[in-house]
mmCIF file of C-alpha atoms and ligand atoms in Angstrom:
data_model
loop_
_atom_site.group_PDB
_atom_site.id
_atom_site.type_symbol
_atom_site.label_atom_id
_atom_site.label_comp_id
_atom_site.label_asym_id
_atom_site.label_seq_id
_atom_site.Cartn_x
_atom_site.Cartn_y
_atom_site.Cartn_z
ATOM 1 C CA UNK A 9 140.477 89.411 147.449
ATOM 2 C CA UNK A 10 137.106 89.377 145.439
ATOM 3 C CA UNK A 11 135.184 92.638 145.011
ATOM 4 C CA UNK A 12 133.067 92.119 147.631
ATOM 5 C CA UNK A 13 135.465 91.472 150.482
ATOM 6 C CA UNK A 14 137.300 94.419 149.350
ATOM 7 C CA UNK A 15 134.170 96.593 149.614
ATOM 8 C CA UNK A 16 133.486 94.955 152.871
ATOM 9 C CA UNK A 17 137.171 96.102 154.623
ATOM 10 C CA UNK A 18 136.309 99.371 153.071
ATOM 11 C CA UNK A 19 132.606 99.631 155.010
ATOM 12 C CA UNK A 20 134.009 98.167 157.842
ATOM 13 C CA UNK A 21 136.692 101.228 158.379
ATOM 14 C CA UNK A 22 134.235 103.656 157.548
ATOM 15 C CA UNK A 23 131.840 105.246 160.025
ATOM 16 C CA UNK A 24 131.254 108.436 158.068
ATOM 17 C CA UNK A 25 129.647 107.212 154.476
ATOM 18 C CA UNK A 26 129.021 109.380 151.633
ATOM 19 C CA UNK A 27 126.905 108.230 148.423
ATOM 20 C CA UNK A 28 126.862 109.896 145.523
ATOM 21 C CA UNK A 29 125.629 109.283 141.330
ATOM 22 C CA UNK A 30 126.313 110.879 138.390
ATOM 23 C CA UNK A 31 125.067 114.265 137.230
ATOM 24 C CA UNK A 32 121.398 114.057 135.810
ATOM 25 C CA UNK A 33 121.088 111.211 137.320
ATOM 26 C CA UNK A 34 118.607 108.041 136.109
ATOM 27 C CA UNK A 35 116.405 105.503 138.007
ATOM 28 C CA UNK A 36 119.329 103.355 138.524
ATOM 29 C CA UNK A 37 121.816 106.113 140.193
ATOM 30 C CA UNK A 38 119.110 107.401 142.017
ATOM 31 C CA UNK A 39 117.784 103.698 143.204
ATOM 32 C CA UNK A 40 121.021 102.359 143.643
ATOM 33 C CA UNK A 41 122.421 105.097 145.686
ATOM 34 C CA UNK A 42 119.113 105.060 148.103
ATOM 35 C CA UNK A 43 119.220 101.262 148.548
ATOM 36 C CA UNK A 44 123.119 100.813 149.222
ATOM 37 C CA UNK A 45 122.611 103.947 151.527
ATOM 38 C CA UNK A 46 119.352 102.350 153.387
ATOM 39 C CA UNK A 47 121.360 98.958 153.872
ATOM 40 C CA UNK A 48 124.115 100.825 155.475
ATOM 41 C CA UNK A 49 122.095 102.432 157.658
ATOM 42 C CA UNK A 50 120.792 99.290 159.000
ATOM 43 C CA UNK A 51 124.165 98.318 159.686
ATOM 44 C CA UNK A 52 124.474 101.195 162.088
ATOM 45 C CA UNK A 53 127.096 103.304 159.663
ATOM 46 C CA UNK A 54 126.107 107.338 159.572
ATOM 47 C CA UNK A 55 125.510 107.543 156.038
ATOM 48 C CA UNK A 56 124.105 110.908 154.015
ATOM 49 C CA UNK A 57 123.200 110.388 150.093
ATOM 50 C CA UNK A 58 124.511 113.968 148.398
ATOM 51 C CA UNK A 59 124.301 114.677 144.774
ATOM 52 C CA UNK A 60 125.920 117.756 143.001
ATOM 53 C CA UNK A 61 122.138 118.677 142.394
ATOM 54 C CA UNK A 62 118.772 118.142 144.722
ATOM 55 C CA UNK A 63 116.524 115.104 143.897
ATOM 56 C CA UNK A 64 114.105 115.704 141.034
ATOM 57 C CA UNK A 65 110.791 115.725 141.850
ATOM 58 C CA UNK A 66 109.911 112.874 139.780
ATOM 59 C CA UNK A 67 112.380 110.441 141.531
ATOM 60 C CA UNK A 68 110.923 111.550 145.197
ATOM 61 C CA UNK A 69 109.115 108.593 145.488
ATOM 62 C CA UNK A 70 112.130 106.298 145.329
ATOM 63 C CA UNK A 71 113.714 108.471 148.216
ATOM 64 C CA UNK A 72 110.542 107.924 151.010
ATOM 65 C CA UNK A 73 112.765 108.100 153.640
ATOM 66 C CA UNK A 74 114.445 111.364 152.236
ATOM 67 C CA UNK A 75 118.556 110.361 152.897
ATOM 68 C CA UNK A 76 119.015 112.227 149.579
ATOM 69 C CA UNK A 77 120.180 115.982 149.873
ATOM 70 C CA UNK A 78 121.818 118.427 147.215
ATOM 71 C CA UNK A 79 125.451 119.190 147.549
ATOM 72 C CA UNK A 80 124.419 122.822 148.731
ATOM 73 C CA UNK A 81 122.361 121.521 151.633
ATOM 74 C CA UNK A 82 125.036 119.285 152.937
ATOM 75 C CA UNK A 83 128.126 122.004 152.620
ATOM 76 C CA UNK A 84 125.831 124.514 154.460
ATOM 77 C CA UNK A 85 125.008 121.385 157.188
ATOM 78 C CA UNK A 86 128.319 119.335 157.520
ATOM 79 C CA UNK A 87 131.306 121.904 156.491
ATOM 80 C CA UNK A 88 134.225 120.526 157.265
ATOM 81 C CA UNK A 89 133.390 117.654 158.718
ATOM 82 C CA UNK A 90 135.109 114.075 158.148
ATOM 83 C CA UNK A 91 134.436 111.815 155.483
ATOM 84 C CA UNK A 92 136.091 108.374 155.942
ATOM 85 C CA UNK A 93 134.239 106.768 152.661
ATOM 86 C CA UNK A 94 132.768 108.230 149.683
ATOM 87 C CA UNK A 95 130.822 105.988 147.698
ATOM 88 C CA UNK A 96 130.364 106.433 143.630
ATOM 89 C CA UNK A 97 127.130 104.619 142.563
ATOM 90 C CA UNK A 98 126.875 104.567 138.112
ATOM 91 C CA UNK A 99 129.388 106.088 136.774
ATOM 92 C CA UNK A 100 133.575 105.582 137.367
ATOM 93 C CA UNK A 101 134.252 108.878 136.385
ATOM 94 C CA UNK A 102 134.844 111.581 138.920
ATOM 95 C CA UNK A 103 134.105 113.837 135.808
ATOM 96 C CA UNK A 104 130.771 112.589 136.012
ATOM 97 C CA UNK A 105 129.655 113.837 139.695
ATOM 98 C CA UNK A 106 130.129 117.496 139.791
ATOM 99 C CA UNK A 107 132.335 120.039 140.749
ATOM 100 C CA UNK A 108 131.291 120.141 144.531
ATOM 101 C CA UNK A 109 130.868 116.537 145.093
ATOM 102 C CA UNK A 110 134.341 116.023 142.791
ATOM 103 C CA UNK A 111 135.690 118.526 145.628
ATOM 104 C CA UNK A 112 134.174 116.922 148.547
ATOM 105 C CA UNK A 113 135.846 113.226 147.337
ATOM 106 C CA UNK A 114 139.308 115.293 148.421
ATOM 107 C CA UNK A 115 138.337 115.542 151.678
ATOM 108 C CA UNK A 116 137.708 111.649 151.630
ATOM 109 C CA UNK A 117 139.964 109.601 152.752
ATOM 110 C CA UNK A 118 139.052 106.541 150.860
ATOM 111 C CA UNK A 119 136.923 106.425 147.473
ATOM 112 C CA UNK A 120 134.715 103.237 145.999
ATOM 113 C CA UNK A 121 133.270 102.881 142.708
ATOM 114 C CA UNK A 122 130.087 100.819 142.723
ATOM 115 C CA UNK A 123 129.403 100.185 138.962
ATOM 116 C CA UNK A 124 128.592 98.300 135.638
ATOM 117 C CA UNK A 125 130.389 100.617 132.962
ATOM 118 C CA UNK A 126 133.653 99.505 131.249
ATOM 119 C CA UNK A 127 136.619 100.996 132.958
ATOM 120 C CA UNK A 128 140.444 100.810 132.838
ATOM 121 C CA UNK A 129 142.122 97.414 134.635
ATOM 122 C CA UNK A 130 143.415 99.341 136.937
ATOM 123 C CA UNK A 131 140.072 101.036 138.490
ATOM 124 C CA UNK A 132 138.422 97.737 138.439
ATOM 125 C CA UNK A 133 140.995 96.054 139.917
ATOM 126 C CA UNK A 134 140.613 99.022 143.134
ATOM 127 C CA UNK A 135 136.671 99.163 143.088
ATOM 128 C CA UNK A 136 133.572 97.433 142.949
ATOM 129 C CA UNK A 137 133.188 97.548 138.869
ATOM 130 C CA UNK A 138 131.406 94.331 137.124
ATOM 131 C CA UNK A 139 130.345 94.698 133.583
ATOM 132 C CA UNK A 140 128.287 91.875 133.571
ATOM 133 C CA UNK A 141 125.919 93.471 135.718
ATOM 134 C CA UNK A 142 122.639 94.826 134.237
ATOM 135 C CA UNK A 143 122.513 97.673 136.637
ATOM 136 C CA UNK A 144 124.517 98.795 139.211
ATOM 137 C CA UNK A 145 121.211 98.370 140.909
ATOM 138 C CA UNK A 146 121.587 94.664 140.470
ATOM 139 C CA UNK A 147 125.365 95.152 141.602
ATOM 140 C CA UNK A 148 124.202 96.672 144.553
ATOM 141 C CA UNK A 149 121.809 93.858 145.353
ATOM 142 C CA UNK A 150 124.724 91.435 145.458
ATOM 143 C CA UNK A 151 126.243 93.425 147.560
ATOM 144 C CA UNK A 152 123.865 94.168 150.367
ATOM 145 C CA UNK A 153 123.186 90.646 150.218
ATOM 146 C CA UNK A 154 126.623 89.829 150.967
ATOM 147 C CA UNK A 155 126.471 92.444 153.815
ATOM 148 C CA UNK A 156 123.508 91.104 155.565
ATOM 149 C CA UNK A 157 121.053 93.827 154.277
ATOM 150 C CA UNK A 158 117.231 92.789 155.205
ATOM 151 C CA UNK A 159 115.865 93.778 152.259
ATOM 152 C CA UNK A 160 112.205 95.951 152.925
ATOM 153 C CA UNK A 161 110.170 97.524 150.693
ATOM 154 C CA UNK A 162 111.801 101.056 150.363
ATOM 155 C CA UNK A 163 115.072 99.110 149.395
ATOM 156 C CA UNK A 164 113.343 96.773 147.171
ATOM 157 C CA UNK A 165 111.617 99.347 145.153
ATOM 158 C CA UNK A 166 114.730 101.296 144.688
ATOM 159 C CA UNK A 167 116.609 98.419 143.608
ATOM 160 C CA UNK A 168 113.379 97.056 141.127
ATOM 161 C CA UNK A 169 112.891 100.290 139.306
ATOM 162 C CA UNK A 170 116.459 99.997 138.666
ATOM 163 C CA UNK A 171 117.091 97.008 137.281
ATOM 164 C CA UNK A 172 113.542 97.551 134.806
ATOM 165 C CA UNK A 173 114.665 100.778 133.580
ATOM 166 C CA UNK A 174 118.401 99.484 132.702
ATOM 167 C CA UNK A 175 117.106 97.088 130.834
ATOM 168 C CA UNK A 176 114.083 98.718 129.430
ATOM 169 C CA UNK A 177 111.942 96.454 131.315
ATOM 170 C CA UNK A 178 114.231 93.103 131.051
ATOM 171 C CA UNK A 179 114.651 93.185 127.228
ATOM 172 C CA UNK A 180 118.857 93.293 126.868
ATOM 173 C CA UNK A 181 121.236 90.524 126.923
ATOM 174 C CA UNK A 182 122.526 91.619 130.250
ATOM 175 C CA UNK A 183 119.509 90.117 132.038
ATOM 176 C CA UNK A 184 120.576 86.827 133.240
ATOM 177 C CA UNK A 185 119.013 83.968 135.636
ATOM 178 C CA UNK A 186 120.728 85.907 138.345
ATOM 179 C CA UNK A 187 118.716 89.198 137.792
ATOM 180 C CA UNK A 188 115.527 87.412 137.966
ATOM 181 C CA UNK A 189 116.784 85.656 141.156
ATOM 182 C CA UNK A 190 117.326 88.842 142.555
ATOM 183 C CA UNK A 191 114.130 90.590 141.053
ATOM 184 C CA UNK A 192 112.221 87.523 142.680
ATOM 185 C CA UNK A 193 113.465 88.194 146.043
ATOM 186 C CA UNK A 194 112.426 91.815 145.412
ATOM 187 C CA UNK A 195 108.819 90.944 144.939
ATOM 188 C CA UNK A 196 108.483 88.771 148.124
ATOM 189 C CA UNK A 197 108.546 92.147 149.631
ATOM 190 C CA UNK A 198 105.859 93.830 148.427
ATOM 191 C CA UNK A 199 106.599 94.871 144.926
ATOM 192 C CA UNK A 200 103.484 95.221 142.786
ATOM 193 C CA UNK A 201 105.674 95.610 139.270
ATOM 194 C CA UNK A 202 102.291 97.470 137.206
ATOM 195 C CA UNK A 203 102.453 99.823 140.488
ATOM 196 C CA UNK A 204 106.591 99.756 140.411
ATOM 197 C CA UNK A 205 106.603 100.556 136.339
ATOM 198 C CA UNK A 206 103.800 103.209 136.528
ATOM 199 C CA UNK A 207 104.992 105.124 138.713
ATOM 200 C CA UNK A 208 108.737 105.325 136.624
ATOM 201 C CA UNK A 209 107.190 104.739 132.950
ATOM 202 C CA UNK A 210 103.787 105.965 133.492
ATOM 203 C CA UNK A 211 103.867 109.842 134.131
ATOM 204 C CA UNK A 212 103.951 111.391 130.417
ATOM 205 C CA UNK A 213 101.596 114.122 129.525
ATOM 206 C CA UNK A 214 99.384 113.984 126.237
ATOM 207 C CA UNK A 215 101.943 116.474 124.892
ATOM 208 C CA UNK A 216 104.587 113.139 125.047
ATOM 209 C CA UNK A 217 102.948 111.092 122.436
ATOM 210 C CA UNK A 218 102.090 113.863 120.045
ATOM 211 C CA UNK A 219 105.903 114.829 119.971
ATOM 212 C CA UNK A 220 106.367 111.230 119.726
ATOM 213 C CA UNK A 221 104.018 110.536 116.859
ATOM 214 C CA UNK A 222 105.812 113.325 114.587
ATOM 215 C CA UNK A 223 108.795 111.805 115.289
ATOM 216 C CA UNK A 224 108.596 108.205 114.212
ATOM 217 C CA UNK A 225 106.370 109.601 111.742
ATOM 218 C CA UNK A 226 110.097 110.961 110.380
ATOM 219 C CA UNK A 227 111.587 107.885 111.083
ATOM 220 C CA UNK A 228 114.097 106.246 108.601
ATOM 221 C CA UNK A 229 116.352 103.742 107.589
ATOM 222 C CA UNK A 230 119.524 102.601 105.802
ATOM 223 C CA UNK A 231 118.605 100.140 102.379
ATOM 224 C CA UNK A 232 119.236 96.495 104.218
ATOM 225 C CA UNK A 233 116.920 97.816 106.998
ATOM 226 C CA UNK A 234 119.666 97.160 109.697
ATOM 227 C CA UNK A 235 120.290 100.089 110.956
ATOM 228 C CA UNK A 236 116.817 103.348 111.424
ATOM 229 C CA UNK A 237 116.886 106.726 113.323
ATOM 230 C CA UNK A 238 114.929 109.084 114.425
ATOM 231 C CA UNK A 239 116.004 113.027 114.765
ATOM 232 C CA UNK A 240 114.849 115.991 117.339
ATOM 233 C CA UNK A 241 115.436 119.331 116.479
ATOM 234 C CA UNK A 242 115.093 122.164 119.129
ATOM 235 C CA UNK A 243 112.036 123.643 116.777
ATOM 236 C CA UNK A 244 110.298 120.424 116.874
ATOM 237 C CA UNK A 245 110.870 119.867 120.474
ATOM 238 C CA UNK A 246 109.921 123.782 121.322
ATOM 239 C CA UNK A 247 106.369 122.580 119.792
ATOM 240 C CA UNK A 248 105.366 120.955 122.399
ATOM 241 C CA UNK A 249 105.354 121.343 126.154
ATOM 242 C CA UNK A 250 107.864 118.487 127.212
ATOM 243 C CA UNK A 251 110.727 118.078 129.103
ATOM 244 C CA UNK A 252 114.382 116.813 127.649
ATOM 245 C CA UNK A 253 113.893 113.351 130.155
ATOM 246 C CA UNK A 254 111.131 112.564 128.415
ATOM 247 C CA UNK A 255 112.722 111.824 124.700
ATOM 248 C CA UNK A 256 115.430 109.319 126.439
ATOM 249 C CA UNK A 257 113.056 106.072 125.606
ATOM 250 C CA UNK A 258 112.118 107.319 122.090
ATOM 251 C CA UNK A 259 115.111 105.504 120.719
ATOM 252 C CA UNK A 260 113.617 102.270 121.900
ATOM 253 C CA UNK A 261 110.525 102.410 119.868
ATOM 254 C CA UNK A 262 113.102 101.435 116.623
ATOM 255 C CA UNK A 263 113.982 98.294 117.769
ATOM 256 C CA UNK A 264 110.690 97.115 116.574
ATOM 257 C CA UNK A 265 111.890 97.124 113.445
ATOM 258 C CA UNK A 266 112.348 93.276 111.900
ATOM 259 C CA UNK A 267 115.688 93.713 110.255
ATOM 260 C CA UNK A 268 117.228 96.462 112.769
ATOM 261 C CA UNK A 269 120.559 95.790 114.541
ATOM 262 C CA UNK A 270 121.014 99.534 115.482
ATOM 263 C CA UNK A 271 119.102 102.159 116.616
ATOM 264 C CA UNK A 272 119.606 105.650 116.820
ATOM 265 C CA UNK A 273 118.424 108.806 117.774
ATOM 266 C CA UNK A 274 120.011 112.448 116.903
ATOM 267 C CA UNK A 275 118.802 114.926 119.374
ATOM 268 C CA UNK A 276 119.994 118.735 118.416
ATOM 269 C CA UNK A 277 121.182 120.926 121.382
ATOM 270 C CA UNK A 278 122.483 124.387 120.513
ATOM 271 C CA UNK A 279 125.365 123.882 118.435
ATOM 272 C CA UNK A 280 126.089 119.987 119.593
ATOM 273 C CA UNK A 281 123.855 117.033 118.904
ATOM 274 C CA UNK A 282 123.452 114.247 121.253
ATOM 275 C CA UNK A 283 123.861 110.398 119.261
ATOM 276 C CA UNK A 284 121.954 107.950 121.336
ATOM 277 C CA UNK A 285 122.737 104.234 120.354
ATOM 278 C CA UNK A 286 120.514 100.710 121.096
ATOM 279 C CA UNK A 287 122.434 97.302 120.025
ATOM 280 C CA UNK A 288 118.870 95.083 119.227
ATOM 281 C CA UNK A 289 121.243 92.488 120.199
ATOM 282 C CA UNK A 290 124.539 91.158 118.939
ATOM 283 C CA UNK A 291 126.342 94.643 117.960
ATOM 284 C CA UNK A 292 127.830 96.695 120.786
ATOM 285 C CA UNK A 293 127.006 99.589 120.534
ATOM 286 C CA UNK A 294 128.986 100.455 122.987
ATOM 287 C CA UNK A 295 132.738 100.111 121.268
ATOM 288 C CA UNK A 296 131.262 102.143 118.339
ATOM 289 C CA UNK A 297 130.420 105.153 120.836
ATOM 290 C CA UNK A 298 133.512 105.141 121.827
ATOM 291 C CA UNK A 299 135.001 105.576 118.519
ATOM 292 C CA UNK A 300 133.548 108.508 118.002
ATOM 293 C CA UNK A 301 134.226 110.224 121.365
ATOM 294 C CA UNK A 302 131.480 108.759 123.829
ATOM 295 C CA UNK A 303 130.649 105.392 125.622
ATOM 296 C CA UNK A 304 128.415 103.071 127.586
ATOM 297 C CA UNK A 305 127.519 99.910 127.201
ATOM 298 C CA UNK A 306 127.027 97.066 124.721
ATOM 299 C CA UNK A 307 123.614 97.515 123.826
ATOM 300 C CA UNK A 308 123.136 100.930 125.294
ATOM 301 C CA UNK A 309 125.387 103.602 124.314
ATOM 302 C CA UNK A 310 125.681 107.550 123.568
ATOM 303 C CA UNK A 311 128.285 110.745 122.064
ATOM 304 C CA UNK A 312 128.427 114.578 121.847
ATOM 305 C CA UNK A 313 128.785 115.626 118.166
ATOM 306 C CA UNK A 314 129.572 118.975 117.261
ATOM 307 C CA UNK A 315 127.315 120.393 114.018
ATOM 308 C CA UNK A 316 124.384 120.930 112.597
ATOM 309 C CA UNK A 317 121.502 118.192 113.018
ATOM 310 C CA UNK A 318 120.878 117.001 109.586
ATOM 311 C CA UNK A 319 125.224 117.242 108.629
ATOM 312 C CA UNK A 320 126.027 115.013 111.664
ATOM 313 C CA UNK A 321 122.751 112.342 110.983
ATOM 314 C CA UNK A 322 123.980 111.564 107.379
ATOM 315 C CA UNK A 323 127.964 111.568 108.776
ATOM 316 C CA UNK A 324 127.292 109.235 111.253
ATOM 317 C CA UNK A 325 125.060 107.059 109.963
ATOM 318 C CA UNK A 326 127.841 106.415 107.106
ATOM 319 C CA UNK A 327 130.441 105.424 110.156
ATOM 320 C CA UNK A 328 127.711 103.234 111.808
ATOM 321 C CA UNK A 329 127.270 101.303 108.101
ATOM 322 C CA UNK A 330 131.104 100.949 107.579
ATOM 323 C CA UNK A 331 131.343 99.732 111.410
ATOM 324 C CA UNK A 332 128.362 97.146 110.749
ATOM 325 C CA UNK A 333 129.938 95.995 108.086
ATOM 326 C CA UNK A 334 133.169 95.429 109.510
ATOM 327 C CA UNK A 335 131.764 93.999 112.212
ATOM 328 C CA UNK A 336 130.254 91.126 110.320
ATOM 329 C CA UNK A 337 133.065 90.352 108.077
HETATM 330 MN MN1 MN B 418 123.283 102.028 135.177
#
């Protein structure tokens, strides 16, 4: 049985649907969690999106028709009542959703991943898990196709913004013929993409691109060029009046850079700093993560490291050289 037949036996039991994303979750939990929940409602199911936390204001506007509630709000409304699917959108980790939704997936009786992360055999073999996917928003669109979704704006938008901010606006090597296929069919509803990426990209404050200016004005890199970072401290951030979202896409900016294969960024929180890793294109990222306690994909990637800003920066970028240079050999 393919993924998709599986999934379809699975919706096809189920009359009580829950969707759910990650913690802190990003344009394409967010998206792909509204559209898949949108399609199913078309097909008659009684579906409620829940998230361990209420929708941030900023990602209202992918929710119009307001299926997404807080974990809080839907304990208080549907206690006790019977879940026959819960649906995982980004992310295979139960670790990853929250204490209350982790609790709620008990009272489930069946559970469905719908993602594009790396996972064991095992959960892939059980779930709706492809890799090859650019975002589980794109994942999703296969799959409502295969359903018999009409696809209308609200679901179209959802699935658009997406796609564009897992790929940082179609630039990684996970965009295929296929994506475009499905971002074409996306348009034909109504999609205006300046409108689309505005509204996701386009909402920074002047206070943004000063903190961004004294950053990359501290930017660096290793001799051969291959590898440049940029680092946040908490005094530097406390200078100006931004939010932690809005230093996720500063790690981008690097990849500018003619010789750079890897891109990182070294964000200090408390006594823990946050490693963010781009791939510019032919290292993964990803694997190298992993080796040092985190994950994600090939070209998109990110760890936890305990110390102090500056220790950490100069430790890892030493186990990012030896791993480059082991990876070309
Ligand atoms: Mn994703």
């Amino acid at each position: 049985m393919d993924r998709y037949q599986r999934v379809i036996s699975l919706l096809e039991q189920a009359q009580n649907i829950v969707i759910t994303t990650h913690l802190h979750p990003d344009a394409d939990g967010v998206g792909s969690q509204v559209a898949l929940g949108l399609s199913l409602l078309q097909q008659g199911k009684s579906v409620t999106c829940v998230n361990e936390q209420p929708l941030q204001p900023r990602y209202k506007y992918l929710d119009a028709k307001n299926i997404v509630i807080g974990s809080d709000e839907f304990i208080e409304q549907q206690h006790g009542a019977a879940i026959d699917l819960m649906i995982v959108v980004d992310t295979n980790s139960l670790a990853r959703i929250g204490v209350q939704m982790a609790s709620l997936v008990q009272r489930s009786k069946n559970i469905l991943f719908v993602d594009h992360h790396p996972a064991p055999k095992q959960i892939v073999a059980l779930h709706c898990i492809d890799t090859t996917m650019a975002a589980t928003g794109e994942l999703v669109g296969s799959l409502i196709e295969q359903i018999g979704t009409t696809l209308d704006y609200d679901i179209a938008l959802a699935l658009y913004t997406a796609v564009i901010i897992d790929t940082s606006s179609f630039r990684y090597p996970t965009v295929t013929g296929a994506t475009h296929r499905l971002i074409a069919q996306l348009l034909e509803t109504g999609i205006a993409p300046s409108k689309a990426y505005n509204m996701i990209y386009g909402t920074k404050k002047i206070s943004h691109l000063h903190l961004l200016g004294s950053i990359l004005t501290l930017s660096d890199n290793n001799q051969d060029g291959t590898i440049a970072w940029i680092s946040l401290s908490e005094q530097l951030l406390s200078k100006f009046a931004v939010v932690n979202e809005d230093t996720h896409s500063f790690v981008n900016h690097l990849l500018v850079l003619d010789k750079i294969k890897i891109a990182c960024m070294f964000r200090e929180s408390g006594t823990f700093v946050k490693v963010s890793l781009r791939s510019s294109g032919t290292i993964d990222v990803g694997i190298m993560a992993e080796s040092m306690g985190g994950g994600g994909h090939n070209h998109s990637a990110a760890t936890i490291v305990e110390g102090e800003l500056e220790e950490v920066t100069t430790r890892t970028i030493a186990k990012l050289e030896i791993m480059l240079k082991g990876s070309e050999e």
